[in-house]
Amino acid sequence: MSRVCELTAKGRQVGNNVSHANNKTKRVFLPNLQNVTLMSDILGRSVRLRVSMNGLRSVEHVGGLDNWLIKTNALKLSERAAKLKREIKKKVAIAAEATATEAAPAA
């Protein structure tokens, strides 16, 4: 499993350790990834994702997993997250269609 956030695509970065004598050796900075269970209100179920803590803060700031997935470009998401996004969009479209058909016969 790669060390990449499934929601923000934040991955590892490469840099240098710098000693007091200014010797430089390569090192890797890893994102703070955690396995998190997030609730999808639209789908009505919980989803386990491997998310960076920065990504989790962003999700909470936007207002939840559903809002985050709808607003984020599918190219930045992992395959699992992109599949969730498609499911959410499909469910929202079905709900919008149902409300449109309920309003039409009354007119």
CSV table of C-alpha atoms in Angstrom, one decimal:
chain,number,residue,atom,x,y,z
A,1,MET,CA,0.0,0.0,0.0
A,2,SER,CA,1.5,3.3,-1.0
A,3,ARG,CA,1.8,6.2,1.4
A,4,VAL,CA,-0.6,8.6,-0.3
A,5,CYS,CA,-3.7,10.2,1.1
A,6,GLU,CA,-6.8,8.9,-0.7
A,7,LEU,CA,-8.6,12.3,-0.6
A,8,THR,CA,-5.9,14.9,-1.1
A,9,ALA,CA,-3.3,12.8,-3.0
A,10,LYS,CA,-0.7,14.1,-0.5
A,11,GLY,CA,2.3,11.8,-0.7
A,12,ARG,CA,5.9,11.6,0.4
A,13,GLN,CA,8.4,14.4,-0.2
A,14,VAL,CA,12.2,14.1,-0.5
A,15,GLY,CA,14.6,16.4,1.2
A,16,ASN,CA,17.9,16.5,3.1
A,17,ASN,CA,19.1,16.0,6.6
A,18,VAL,CA,21.6,18.8,7.3
A,19,SER,CA,24.1,18.2,10.0
A,20,HIS,CA,25.9,20.8,12.1
A,21,ALA,CA,28.8,20.5,9.7
A,22,ASN,CA,26.4,21.1,6.8
A,23,ASN,CA,26.7,17.6,5.5
A,24,LYS,CA,23.6,16.7,3.5
A,25,THR,CA,22.0,13.2,3.3
A,26,LYS,CA,18.8,12.3,1.6
A,27,ARG,CA,15.7,11.6,3.6
A,28,VAL,CA,12.0,11.2,3.1
A,29,PHE,CA,9.2,13.2,4.7
A,30,LEU,CA,6.0,11.1,5.0
A,31,PRO,CA,2.5,12.4,5.4
A,32,ASN,CA,0.6,11.6,8.7
A,33,LEU,CA,-1.7,8.9,7.3
A,34,GLN,CA,-4.3,7.3,9.4
A,35,ASN,CA,-7.0,4.8,8.7
A,36,VAL,CA,-10.2,6.7,9.3
A,37,THR,CA,-13.9,5.7,9.2
A,38,LEU,CA,-16.0,8.5,7.7
A,39,MET,CA,-19.8,8.6,7.5
A,40,SER,CA,-21.4,9.4,4.2
A,41,ASP,CA,-24.8,11.0,4.9
A,42,ILE,CA,-26.0,10.7,1.3
A,43,LEU,CA,-25.1,7.0,1.0
A,44,GLY,CA,-26.1,6.3,4.6
A,45,ARG,CA,-23.1,4.2,5.4
A,46,SER,CA,-19.6,4.5,6.8
A,47,VAL,CA,-16.5,4.3,4.6
A,48,ARG,CA,-12.9,3.4,5.6
A,49,LEU,CA,-10.2,5.5,4.0
A,50,ARG,CA,-6.5,6.1,4.5
A,51,VAL,CA,-6.4,9.8,5.0
A,52,SER,CA,-3.8,12.4,6.0
A,53,MET,CA,-4.6,14.4,9.1
A,54,ASN,CA,-4.4,17.6,6.9
A,55,GLY,CA,-7.0,16.0,4.6
A,56,LEU,CA,-9.3,15.1,7.5
A,57,ARG,CA,-9.2,18.7,8.7
A,58,SER,CA,-10.1,19.8,5.1
A,59,VAL,CA,-13.0,17.4,5.0
A,60,GLU,CA,-14.4,18.6,8.3
A,61,HIS,CA,-13.9,22.2,7.2
A,62,VAL,CA,-15.9,21.7,4.0
A,63,GLY,CA,-18.8,20.1,5.9
A,64,GLY,CA,-18.3,16.3,5.6
A,65,LEU,CA,-17.1,13.6,3.3
A,66,ASP,CA,-20.0,14.0,0.8
A,67,ASN,CA,-19.3,17.8,0.2
A,68,TRP,CA,-15.6,17.1,-0.1
A,69,LEU,CA,-16.0,14.4,-2.7
A,70,ILE,CA,-18.5,16.5,-4.7
A,71,LYS,CA,-16.3,19.6,-4.8
A,72,THR,CA,-12.9,17.8,-5.4
A,73,ASN,CA,-11.7,17.0,-8.9
A,74,ALA,CA,-11.8,13.2,-9.6
A,75,LEU,CA,-8.2,13.2,-10.8
A,76,LYS,CA,-6.9,14.0,-7.3
A,77,LEU,CA,-8.9,11.2,-5.7
A,78,SER,CA,-7.9,7.6,-5.4
A,79,GLU,CA,-9.9,4.9,-7.3
A,80,ARG,CA,-11.9,4.1,-4.2
A,81,ALA,CA,-12.7,7.7,-3.5
A,82,ALA,CA,-13.6,8.4,-7.1
A,83,LYS,CA,-16.0,5.4,-7.0
A,84,LEU,CA,-17.6,6.9,-3.9
A,85,LYS,CA,-17.9,10.2,-5.7
A,86,ARG,CA,-19.7,8.6,-8.6
A,87,GLU,CA,-22.1,6.8,-6.2
A,88,ILE,CA,-22.9,10.0,-4.4
A,89,LYS,CA,-23.5,11.9,-7.6
A,90,LYS,CA,-25.8,9.1,-8.9
A,91,LYS,CA,-27.8,9.1,-5.6
A,92,VAL,CA,-28.1,12.9,-5.7
A,93,ALA,CA,-29.3,12.8,-9.3
A,94,ILE,CA,-31.9,10.2,-8.5
A,95,ALA,CA,-33.1,12.2,-5.5
A,96,ALA,CA,-33.3,15.4,-7.6
A,97,GLU,CA,-35.2,13.5,-10.3
A,98,ALA,CA,-37.7,12.1,-7.7
A,99,THR,CA,-38.4,15.6,-6.3
A,100,ALA,CA,-38.9,17.0,-9.9
A,101,THR,CA,-41.4,14.3,-10.7
A,102,GLU,CA,-43.3,14.8,-7.5
A,103,ALA,CA,-43.6,18.6,-8.2
A,104,ALA,CA,-44.7,18.1,-11.9
A,105,PRO,CA,-48.1,16.4,-11.4
A,106,ALA,CA,-49.3,19.0,-9.0
A,107,ALA,CA,-49.0,21.8,-11.7
